[in-house]
CSV table of C-alpha atoms in Angstrom, one decimal:
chain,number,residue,atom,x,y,z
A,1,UNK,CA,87.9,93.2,112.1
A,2,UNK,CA,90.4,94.2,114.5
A,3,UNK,CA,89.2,90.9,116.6
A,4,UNK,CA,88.8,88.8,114.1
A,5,UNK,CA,92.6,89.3,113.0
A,6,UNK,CA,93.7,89.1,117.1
A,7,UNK,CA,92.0,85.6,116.7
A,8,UNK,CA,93.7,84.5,113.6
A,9,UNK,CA,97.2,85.7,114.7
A,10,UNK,CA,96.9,83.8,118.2
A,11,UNK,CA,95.1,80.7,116.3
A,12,UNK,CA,98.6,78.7,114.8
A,13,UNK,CA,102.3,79.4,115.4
A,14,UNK,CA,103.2,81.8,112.3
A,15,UNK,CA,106.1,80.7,110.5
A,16,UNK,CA,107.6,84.0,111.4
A,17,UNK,CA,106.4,87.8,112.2
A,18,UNK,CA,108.0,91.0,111.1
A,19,UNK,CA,107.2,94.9,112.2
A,20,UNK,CA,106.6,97.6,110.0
A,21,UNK,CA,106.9,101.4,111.3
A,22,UNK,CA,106.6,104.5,108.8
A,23,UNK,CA,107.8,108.4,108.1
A,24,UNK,CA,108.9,108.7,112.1
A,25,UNK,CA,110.6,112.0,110.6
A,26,UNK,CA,111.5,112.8,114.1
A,27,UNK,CA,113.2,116.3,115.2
A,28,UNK,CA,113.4,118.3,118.2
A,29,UNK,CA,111.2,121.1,117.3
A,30,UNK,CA,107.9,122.9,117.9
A,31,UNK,CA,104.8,120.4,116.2
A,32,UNK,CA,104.0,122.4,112.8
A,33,UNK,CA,101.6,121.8,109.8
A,34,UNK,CA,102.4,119.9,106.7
A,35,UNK,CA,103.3,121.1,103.6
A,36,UNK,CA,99.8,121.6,102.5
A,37,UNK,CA,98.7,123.1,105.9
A,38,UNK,CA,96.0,120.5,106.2
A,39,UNK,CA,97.4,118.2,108.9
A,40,UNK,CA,99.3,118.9,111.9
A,41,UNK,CA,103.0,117.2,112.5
A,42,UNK,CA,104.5,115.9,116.2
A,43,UNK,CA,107.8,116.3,115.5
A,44,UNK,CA,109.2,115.2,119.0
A,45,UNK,CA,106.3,113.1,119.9
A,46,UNK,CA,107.1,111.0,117.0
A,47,UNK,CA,109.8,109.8,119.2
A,48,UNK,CA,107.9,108.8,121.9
A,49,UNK,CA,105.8,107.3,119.9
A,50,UNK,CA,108.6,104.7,118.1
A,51,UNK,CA,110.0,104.1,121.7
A,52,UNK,CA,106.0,102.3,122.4
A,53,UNK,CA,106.2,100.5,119.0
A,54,UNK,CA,109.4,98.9,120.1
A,55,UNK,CA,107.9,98.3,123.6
A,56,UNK,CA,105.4,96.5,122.2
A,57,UNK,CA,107.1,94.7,119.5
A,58,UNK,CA,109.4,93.5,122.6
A,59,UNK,CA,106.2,92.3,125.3
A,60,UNK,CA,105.0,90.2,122.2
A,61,UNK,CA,104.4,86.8,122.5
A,62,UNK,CA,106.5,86.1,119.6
A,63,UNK,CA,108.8,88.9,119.1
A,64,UNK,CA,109.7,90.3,115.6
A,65,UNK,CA,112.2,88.2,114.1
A,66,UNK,CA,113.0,91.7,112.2
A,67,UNK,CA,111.4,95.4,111.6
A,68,UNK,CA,111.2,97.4,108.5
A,69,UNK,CA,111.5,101.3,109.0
A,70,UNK,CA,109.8,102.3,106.0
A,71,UNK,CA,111.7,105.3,105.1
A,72,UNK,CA,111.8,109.3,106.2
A,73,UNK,CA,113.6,108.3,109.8
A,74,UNK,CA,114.3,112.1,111.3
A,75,UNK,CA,112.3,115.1,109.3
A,76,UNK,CA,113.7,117.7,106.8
A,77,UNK,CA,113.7,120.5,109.2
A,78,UNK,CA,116.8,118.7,111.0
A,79,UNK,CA,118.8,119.8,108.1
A,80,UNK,CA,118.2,123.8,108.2
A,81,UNK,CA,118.8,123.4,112.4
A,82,UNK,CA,122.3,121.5,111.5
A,83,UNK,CA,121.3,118.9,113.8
A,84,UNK,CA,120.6,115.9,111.1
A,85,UNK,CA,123.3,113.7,112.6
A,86,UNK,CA,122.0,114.5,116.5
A,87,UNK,CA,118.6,114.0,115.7
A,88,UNK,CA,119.5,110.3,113.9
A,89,UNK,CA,121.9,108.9,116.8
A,90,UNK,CA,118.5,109.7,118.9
A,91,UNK,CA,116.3,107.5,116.8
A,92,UNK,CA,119.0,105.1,116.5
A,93,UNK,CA,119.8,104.7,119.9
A,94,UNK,CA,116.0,103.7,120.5
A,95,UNK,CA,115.9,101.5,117.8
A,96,UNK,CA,118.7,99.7,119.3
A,97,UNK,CA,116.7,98.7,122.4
A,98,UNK,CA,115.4,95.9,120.6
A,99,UNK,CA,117.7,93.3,119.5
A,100,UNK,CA,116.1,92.1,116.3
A,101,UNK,CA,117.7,93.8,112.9
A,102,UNK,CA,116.0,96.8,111.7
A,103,UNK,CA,115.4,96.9,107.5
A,104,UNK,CA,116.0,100.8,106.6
A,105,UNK,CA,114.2,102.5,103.3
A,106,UNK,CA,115.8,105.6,102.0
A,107,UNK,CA,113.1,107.9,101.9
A,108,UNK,CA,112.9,111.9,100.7
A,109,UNK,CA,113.8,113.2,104.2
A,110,UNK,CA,117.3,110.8,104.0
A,111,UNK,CA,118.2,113.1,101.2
A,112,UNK,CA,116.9,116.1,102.9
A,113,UNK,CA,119.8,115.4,105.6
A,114,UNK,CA,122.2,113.5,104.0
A,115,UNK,CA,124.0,112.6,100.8
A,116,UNK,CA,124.5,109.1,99.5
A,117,UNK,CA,127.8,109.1,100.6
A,118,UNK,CA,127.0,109.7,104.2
A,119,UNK,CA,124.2,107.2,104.0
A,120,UNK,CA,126.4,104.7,102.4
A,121,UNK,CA,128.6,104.6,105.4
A,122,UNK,CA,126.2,105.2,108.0
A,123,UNK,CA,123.8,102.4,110.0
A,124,UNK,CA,120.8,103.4,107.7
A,125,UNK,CA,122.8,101.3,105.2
A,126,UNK,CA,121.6,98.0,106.0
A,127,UNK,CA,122.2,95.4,102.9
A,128,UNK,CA,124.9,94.0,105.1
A,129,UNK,CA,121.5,91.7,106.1
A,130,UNK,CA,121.4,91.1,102.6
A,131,UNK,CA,121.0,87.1,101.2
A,132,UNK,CA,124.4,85.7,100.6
A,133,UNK,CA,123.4,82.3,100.1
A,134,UNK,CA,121.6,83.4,97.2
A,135,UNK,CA,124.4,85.2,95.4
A,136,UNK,CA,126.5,82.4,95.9
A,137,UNK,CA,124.3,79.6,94.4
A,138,UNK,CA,123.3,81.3,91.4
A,139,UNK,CA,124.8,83.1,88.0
A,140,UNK,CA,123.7,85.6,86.4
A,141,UNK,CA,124.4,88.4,89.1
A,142,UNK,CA,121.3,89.0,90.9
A,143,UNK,CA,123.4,90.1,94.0
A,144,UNK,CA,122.8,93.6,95.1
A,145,UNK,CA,124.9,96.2,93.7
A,146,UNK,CA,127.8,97.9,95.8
A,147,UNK,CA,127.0,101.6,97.1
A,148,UNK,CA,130.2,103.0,97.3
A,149,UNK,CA,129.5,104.6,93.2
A,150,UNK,CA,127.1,107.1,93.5
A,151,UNK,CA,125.8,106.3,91.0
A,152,UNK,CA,124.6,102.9,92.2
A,153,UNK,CA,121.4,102.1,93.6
A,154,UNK,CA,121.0,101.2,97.5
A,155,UNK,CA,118.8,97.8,97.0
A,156,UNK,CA,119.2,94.6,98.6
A,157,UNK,CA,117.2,91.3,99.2
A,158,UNK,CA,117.1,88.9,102.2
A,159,UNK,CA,115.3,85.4,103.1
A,160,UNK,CA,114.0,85.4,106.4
A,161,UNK,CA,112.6,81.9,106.4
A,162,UNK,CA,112.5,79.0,104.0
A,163,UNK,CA,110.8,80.0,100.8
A,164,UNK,CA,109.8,83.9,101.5
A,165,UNK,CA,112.0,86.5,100.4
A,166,UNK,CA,111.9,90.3,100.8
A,167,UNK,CA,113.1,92.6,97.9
A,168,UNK,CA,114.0,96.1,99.3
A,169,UNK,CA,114.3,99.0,96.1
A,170,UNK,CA,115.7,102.4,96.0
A,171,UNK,CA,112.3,104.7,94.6
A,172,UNK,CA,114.7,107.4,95.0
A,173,UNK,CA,117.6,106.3,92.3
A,174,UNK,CA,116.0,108.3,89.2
A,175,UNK,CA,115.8,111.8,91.3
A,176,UNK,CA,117.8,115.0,92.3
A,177,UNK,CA,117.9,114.1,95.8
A,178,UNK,CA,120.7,113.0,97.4
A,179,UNK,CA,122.9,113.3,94.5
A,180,UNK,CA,125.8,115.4,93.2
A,181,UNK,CA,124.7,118.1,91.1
A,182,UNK,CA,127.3,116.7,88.6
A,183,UNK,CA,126.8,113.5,88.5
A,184,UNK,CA,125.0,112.0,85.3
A,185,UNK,CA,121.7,110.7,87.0
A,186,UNK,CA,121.3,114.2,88.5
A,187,UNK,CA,121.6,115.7,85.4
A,188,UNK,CA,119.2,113.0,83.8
A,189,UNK,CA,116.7,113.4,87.1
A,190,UNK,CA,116.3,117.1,86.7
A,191,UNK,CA,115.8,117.2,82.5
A,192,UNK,CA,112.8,114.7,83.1
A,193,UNK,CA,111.3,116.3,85.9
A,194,UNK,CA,111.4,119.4,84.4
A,195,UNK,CA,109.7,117.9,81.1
A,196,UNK,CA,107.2,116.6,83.2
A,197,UNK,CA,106.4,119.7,86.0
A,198,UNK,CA,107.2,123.3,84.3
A,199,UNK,CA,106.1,124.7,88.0
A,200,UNK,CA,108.2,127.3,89.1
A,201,UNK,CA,108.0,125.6,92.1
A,202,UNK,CA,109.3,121.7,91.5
A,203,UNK,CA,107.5,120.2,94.0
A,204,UNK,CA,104.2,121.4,93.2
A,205,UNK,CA,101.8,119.5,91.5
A,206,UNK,CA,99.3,122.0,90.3
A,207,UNK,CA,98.1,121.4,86.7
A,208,UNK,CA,100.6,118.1,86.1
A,209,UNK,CA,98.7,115.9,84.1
A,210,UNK,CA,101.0,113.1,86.1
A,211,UNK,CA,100.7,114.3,89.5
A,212,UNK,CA,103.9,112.0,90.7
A,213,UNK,CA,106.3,114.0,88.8
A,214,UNK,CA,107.1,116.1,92.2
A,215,UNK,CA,110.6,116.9,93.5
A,216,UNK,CA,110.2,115.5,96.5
A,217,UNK,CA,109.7,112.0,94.4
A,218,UNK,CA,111.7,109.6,92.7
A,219,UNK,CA,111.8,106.4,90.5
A,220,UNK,CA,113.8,103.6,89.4
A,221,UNK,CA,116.4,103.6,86.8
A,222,UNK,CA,116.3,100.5,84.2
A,223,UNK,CA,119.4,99.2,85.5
A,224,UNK,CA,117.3,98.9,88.8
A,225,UNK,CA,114.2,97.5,87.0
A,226,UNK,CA,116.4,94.6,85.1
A,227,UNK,CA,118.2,94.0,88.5
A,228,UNK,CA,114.7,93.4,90.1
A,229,UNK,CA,113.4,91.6,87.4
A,230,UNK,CA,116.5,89.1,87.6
A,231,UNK,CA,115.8,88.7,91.6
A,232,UNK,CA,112.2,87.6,90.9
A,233,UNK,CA,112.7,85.6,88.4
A,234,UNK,CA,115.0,83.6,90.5
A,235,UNK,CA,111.7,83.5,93.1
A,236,UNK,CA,109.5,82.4,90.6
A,237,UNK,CA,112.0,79.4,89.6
A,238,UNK,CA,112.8,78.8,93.2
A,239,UNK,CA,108.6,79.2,94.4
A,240,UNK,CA,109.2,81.6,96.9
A,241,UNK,CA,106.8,84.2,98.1
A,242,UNK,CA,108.4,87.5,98.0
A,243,UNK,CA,107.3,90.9,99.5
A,244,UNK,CA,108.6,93.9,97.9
A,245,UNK,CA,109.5,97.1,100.5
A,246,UNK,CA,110.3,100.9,99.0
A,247,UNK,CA,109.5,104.2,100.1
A,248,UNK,CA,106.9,105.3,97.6
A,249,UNK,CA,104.0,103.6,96.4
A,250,UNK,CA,103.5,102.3,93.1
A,251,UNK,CA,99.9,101.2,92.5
A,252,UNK,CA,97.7,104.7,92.2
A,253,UNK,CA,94.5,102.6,94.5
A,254,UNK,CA,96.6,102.6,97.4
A,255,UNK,CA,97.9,106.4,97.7
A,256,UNK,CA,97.1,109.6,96.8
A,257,UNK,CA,98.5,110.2,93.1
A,258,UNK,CA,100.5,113.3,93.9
A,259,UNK,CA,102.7,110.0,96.3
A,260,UNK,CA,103.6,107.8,93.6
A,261,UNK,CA,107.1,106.6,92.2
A,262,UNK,CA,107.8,109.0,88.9
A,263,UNK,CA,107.9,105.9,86.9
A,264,UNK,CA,105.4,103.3,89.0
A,265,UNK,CA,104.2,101.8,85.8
A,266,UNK,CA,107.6,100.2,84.9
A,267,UNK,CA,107.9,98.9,88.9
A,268,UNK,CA,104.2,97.8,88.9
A,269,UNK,CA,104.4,96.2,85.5
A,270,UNK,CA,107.6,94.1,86.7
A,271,UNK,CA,105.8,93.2,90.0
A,272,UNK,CA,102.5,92.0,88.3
A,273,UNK,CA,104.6,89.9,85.6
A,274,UNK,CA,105.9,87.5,88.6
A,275,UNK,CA,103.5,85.1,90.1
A,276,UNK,CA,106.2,85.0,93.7
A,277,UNK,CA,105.0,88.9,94.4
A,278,UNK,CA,102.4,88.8,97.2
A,279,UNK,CA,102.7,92.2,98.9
A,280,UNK,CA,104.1,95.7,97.9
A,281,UNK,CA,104.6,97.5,101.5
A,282,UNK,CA,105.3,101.7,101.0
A,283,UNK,CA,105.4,104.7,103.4
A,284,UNK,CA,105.6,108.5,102.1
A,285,UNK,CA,102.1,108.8,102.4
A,286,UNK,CA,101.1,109.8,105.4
A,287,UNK,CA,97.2,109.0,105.4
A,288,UNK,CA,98.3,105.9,104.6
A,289,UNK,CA,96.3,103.3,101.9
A,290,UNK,CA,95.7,99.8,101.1
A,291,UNK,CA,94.2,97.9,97.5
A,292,UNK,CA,94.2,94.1,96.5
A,293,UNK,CA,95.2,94.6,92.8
A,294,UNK,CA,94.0,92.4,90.5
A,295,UNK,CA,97.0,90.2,90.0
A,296,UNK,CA,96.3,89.0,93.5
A,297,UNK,CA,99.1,91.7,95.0
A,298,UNK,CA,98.3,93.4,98.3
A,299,UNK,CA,99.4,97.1,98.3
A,300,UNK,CA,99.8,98.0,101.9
A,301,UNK,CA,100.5,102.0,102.3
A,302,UNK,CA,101.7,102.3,106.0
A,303,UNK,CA,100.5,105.4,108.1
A,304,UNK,CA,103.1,107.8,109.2
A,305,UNK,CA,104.2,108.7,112.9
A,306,UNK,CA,104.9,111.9,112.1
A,307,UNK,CA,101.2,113.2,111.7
A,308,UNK,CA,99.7,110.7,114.2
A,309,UNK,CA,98.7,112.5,117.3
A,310,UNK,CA,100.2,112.0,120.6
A,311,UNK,CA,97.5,109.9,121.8
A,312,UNK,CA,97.6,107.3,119.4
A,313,UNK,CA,100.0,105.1,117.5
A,314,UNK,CA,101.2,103.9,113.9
A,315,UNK,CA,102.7,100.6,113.4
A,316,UNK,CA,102.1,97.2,112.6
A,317,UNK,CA,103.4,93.3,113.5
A,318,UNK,CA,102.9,90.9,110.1
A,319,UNK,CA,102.8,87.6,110.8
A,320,UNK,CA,103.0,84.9,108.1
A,321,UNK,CA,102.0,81.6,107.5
A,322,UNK,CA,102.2,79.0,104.5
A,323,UNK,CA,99.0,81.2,103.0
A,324,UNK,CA,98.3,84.6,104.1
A,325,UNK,CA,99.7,87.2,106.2
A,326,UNK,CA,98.2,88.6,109.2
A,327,UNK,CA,98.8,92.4,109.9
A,328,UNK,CA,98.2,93.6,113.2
A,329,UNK,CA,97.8,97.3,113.1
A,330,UNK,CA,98.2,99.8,115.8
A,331,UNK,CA,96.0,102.7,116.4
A,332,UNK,CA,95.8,104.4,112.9
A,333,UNK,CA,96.8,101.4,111.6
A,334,UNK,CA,94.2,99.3,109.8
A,335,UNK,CA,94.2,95.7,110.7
A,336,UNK,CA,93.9,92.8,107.6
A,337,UNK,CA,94.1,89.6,106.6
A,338,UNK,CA,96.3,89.0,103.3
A,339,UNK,CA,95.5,85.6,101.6
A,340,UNK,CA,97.9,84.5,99.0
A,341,UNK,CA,97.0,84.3,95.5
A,342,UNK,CA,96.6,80.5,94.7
A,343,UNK,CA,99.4,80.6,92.3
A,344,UNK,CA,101.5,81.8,95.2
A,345,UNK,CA,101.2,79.1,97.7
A,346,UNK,CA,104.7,76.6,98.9
């Protein structure tokens, strides 16, 4: 497989190529076990490990015209040593060695080490990449929303070539992560995920008949949903392709249940309803996970840094043409070819 999708990546000029990178959660600290105490975590090697993705990405024949960090960019732990805002001027200063833009996810370890505010005004905040031509040749207000509310949601699309567009969503706008404990969606967050997980301990799953409903989970709020639905319908009018990016996964055949978005159903049931939607790409799950649903959408679940061992690696170069997309993986990375629905073609 892996030379079969060498030979069709090298066999015509792509029309572009993109990286992908997921759940570096980097911090200076012993390696540990994850939460389950199955898997071990390289919490500094993680590091290393992004400074060879961007080596590689850079000796590429065509380099990345962009990367998408798929969420969880420095680890939890940061945020109990008080060195949250050290340990993210690290990652970003190697992520600056490559001079391509970098796409950033808010994941469950943002919130971990940060508020919204903080992120709002820091360089994770990237929707100043977002599509202006698009907000200024249509109505209807599918422009992102600002982030200054907290309130808001931190969304934003972008068009990278003619006729492609990627949709990047906030999984983490419905949850009491990240927000003030007074604000209303915090208030809302907690009621529902206490309805849903009487645990003592909120982000255990045991007994949930809906494993998702986790604390250290999320969904999307319906202002969210109606914004996305607006964006792709202006895809579908317009016959782009579009590739939808967010933390969590939201189809249950390409993670592990106890991974999904609290409310995947209403996200998945949006996606599937738009004939533009050709790929789905999520982190958070660090085994990583893959499924061609049946509406022709791939669901590509990236593997995480942050458990890979030293001697591997955990990242991927896309590239696309006018009918599929080629993904390159890296070490625990599977490698596959992505042909576009018919429906779906320019």
């Amino acid at each position: 497989m892996e030379q079969k999708v060498e030979e069709e990546a090298e066999s015509l000029d792509p029309y572009f190529t993109f990286g992908i990178i997921a759940d570096i959660q980097y911090a200076d600290i012993e390696d540990g076990q994850n939460y389950t105490k199955t898997k071990m975590r390289y919490y500094r090697n993680s590091l290393q490990l992004l400074q060879s993705a961007i080596k590689e990405w850079k000796k590429e024949v065509c380099c990345p015209s962009f990367v998408i960090q798929l969420g969880d960019i420095i680890d939890g732990f940061n945020s109990q040593h008080k060195t949250s805002t050290i340990s993210l001027k690290k990652v970003l200063a190697e992520i600056g060695k490559i001079k391509v833009p970098f796409h950033h996810v808010w994941g469950n370890h943002e919130f971990y080490n940060f508020n919204r505010l903080f992120l709002t005004n820091s360089e994770l905040n990237t929707t100043y990449l977002e599509d202006k031509t698009m907000q200024a040749s249509t109505r209807g207000g599918v422009s992102s929303p600002g982030h200054v509310d907290p309130q808001q949601f931190y969304a934003y699309h972008f068009s990278p070539f003619s006729k492609f567009r990627f949709i990047l969503i906030d999984a983490y706008d419905v949850s009491i992560l990240g927000r003030d404990l007074h604000c209303t969606k915090y208030k809302e967050s907690l009621q529902l995920l206490r309805k849903k997980n009487p645990n003592e301990n909120l982000n255990s799953p045991t007994g949930l008949a809906e494993r998702q409903f986790v604390q250290f989970n999320g969904g999307f709020s319906w202002e969210q949903l109606n914004w996305l639905q607006r964006v792709l319908t202006f895809s579908d009018e317009n016959k782009e392709k579009v590739v939808a990016v967010g933390h969590l996964p939201v189809h249950p055949d390409a993670t592990d249940p106890v991974c999904l978005a609290w409310n995947y159903k209403d996200a998945l049931t949006i996606l599937q309803s738009h004939k533009c939607v050709v790929c789905y790409l999520a982190g958070h799950d660090h085994d990583g996970g893959y499924c061609l649903d049946s509406y022709g959408i791939h669901h590509v679940t990236l593997e995480g840094i942050i458990e890979t061992p030293p001697d591997m690696n955990a990242f991927a170069t896309v590239y696309v043409y006018d009918d599929r997309m080629v993904l390159h993986g890296r070490g625990s990375v599977s490698s596959r070819i992505m042909h576009y629905r018919k429906d779906s073609t320019v």
